[in-house]
């Protein structure tokens, strides 16, 4: 397993636990996701969805584990701008847009504007663990 430790400090900070004590355990999660504070690259997942898509999924899972974000509909939703994802993954903005679109199309992530009724179109993300589980 290849593990690449990167800066994980750029998130929205809203409701984000300051310590490691607040970790969400995701039941029935896929064996392809690692519960770790760094971003591991798992070749099996990378072969199925692509290298950067696998890394973005892992980073999103990391923020969900830390219980950062909003709880709605029984899920934890995280928001990051494309710029924040780009910084975390060391990837261009155009690639981040393509990766997010690909993961949405493959139903591996869900996205939603949680505050749309207030005119806020910020995109929030969560992992679709059921779809991920079906990958292996």
Coordinates of C-alpha atoms in Angstrom, one line a residue:
X1 CA 0.0 0.0 0.0
X2 CA 1.3 3.4 -1.0
X3 CA 0.6 6.1 1.6
X4 CA 1.0 9.8 0.9
X5 CA 0.8 12.2 3.9
X6 CA -0.5 15.6 2.9
X7 CA -1.8 18.7 4.5
X8 CA -5.4 18.0 5.7
X9 CA -5.9 21.3 7.4
X10 CA -8.0 23.0 4.7
X11 CA -11.6 22.3 5.3
X12 CA -14.5 24.5 6.1
X13 CA -13.9 24.0 9.9
X14 CA -17.7 24.1 10.6
X15 CA -18.4 21.7 13.4
X16 CA -15.0 20.1 12.9
X17 CA -13.5 18.3 15.9
X18 CA -10.1 19.7 16.9
X19 CA -8.8 16.4 18.2
X20 CA -8.8 12.8 17.0
X21 CA -11.2 11.9 19.8
X22 CA -14.3 12.5 17.6
X23 CA -14.0 9.8 14.9
X24 CA -17.1 8.5 13.2
X25 CA -17.1 4.8 12.6
X26 CA -18.8 4.0 9.4
X27 CA -20.6 0.7 9.6
X28 CA -20.5 -1.7 6.6
X29 CA -17.9 0.4 4.8
X30 CA -15.9 -1.1 2.0
X31 CA -12.6 -2.8 2.6
X32 CA -11.2 -0.3 -0.1
X33 CA -11.4 2.6 2.4
X34 CA -8.7 3.0 5.1
X35 CA -9.5 4.6 8.4
X36 CA -6.4 6.8 8.7
X37 CA -5.4 10.5 9.2
X38 CA -3.3 10.4 6.0
X39 CA -4.4 9.8 2.5
X40 CA -3.5 6.3 1.5
X41 CA -3.6 5.2 -2.1
X42 CA -5.1 1.8 -2.5
X43 CA -4.2 0.4 -5.9
X44 CA -7.3 -1.8 -6.1
X45 CA -9.6 1.2 -5.7
X46 CA -7.4 3.2 -8.1
X47 CA -7.8 0.6 -10.7
X48 CA -11.6 0.7 -10.4
X49 CA -12.1 4.5 -10.2
X50 CA -8.7 6.1 -11.1
X51 CA -5.9 7.3 -8.9
X52 CA -7.0 10.8 -8.1
X53 CA -10.7 9.7 -7.7
X54 CA -9.5 7.1 -5.2
X55 CA -7.5 9.7 -3.3
X56 CA -10.4 12.2 -3.3
X57 CA -12.7 9.5 -2.0
X58 CA -10.2 8.7 0.7
X59 CA -9.9 12.3 1.7
X60 CA -13.7 12.8 1.8
X61 CA -13.9 9.7 4.0
X62 CA -11.3 11.1 6.3
X63 CA -13.3 14.3 6.9
X64 CA -16.5 12.3 7.4
X65 CA -14.6 10.2 10.0
X66 CA -13.6 13.3 11.8
X67 CA -17.2 14.4 12.0
X68 CA -16.5 17.6 10.1
X69 CA -19.5 19.1 8.4
X70 CA -23.3 18.9 8.7
X71 CA -25.4 15.9 9.6
X72 CA -28.5 15.6 7.4
X73 CA -30.5 12.7 6.2
X74 CA -28.5 10.3 8.4
X75 CA -25.2 11.3 6.6
X76 CA -22.4 13.6 7.3
X77 CA -21.9 16.2 4.5
X78 CA -18.6 18.0 3.9
X79 CA -18.0 21.1 1.9
X80 CA -14.8 22.1 0.2
X81 CA -14.3 24.4 -2.7
X82 CA -12.6 23.0 -5.8
X83 CA -9.6 25.2 -4.8
X84 CA -9.5 23.5 -1.3
X85 CA -9.7 20.0 -2.9
X86 CA -7.0 21.1 -5.4
X87 CA -4.7 22.1 -2.5
X88 CA -5.3 19.0 -0.5
X89 CA -4.8 16.6 -3.4
X90 CA -2.1 18.6 -5.2
X91 CA -4.1 18.4 -8.4
X92 CA -5.3 21.1 -10.9
X93 CA -8.7 22.7 -10.6
X94 CA -9.8 21.3 -14.0
X95 CA -8.8 17.8 -12.8
X96 CA -10.7 18.2 -9.6
X97 CA -13.8 19.3 -11.5
X98 CA -13.5 16.2 -13.8
X99 CA -12.9 13.9 -10.8
X100 CA -16.0 15.2 -8.9
X101 CA -18.1 14.9 -12.1
X102 CA -16.9 11.3 -12.6
X103 CA -17.6 10.3 -9.0
X104 CA -21.0 11.8 -9.2
X105 CA -21.8 10.1 -12.5
X106 CA -20.6 6.7 -11.0
X107 CA -22.8 7.4 -7.9
X108 CA -19.7 7.0 -5.6
X109 CA -20.3 10.4 -4.1
X110 CA -23.4 12.4 -3.5
X111 CA -23.5 16.1 -3.8
X112 CA -26.1 18.6 -2.6
X113 CA -26.7 22.3 -2.0
X114 CA -27.8 21.9 1.6
X115 CA -28.7 25.5 2.1
X116 CA -30.2 26.2 -1.3
X117 CA -33.4 27.5 0.2
X118 CA -31.3 30.4 1.6
X119 CA -29.7 31.1 -1.7
X120 CA -26.5 29.4 -0.8
X121 CA -25.4 27.1 -3.6
X122 CA -22.3 25.7 -1.9
X123 CA -21.7 22.1 -2.9
X124 CA -21.6 19.6 -0.1
X125 CA -20.2 16.1 -0.5
X126 CA -20.7 12.7 1.1
X127 CA -19.5 9.2 0.1
X128 CA -22.1 6.7 -1.1
X129 CA -20.8 3.8 0.9
X130 CA -23.3 1.4 -0.5
X131 CA -22.1 2.0 -4.1
X132 CA -18.5 1.9 -2.9
X133 CA -19.1 -1.4 -1.1
X134 CA -20.4 -2.9 -4.3
X135 CA -17.0 -2.2 -5.9
X136 CA -15.3 -4.7 -3.6

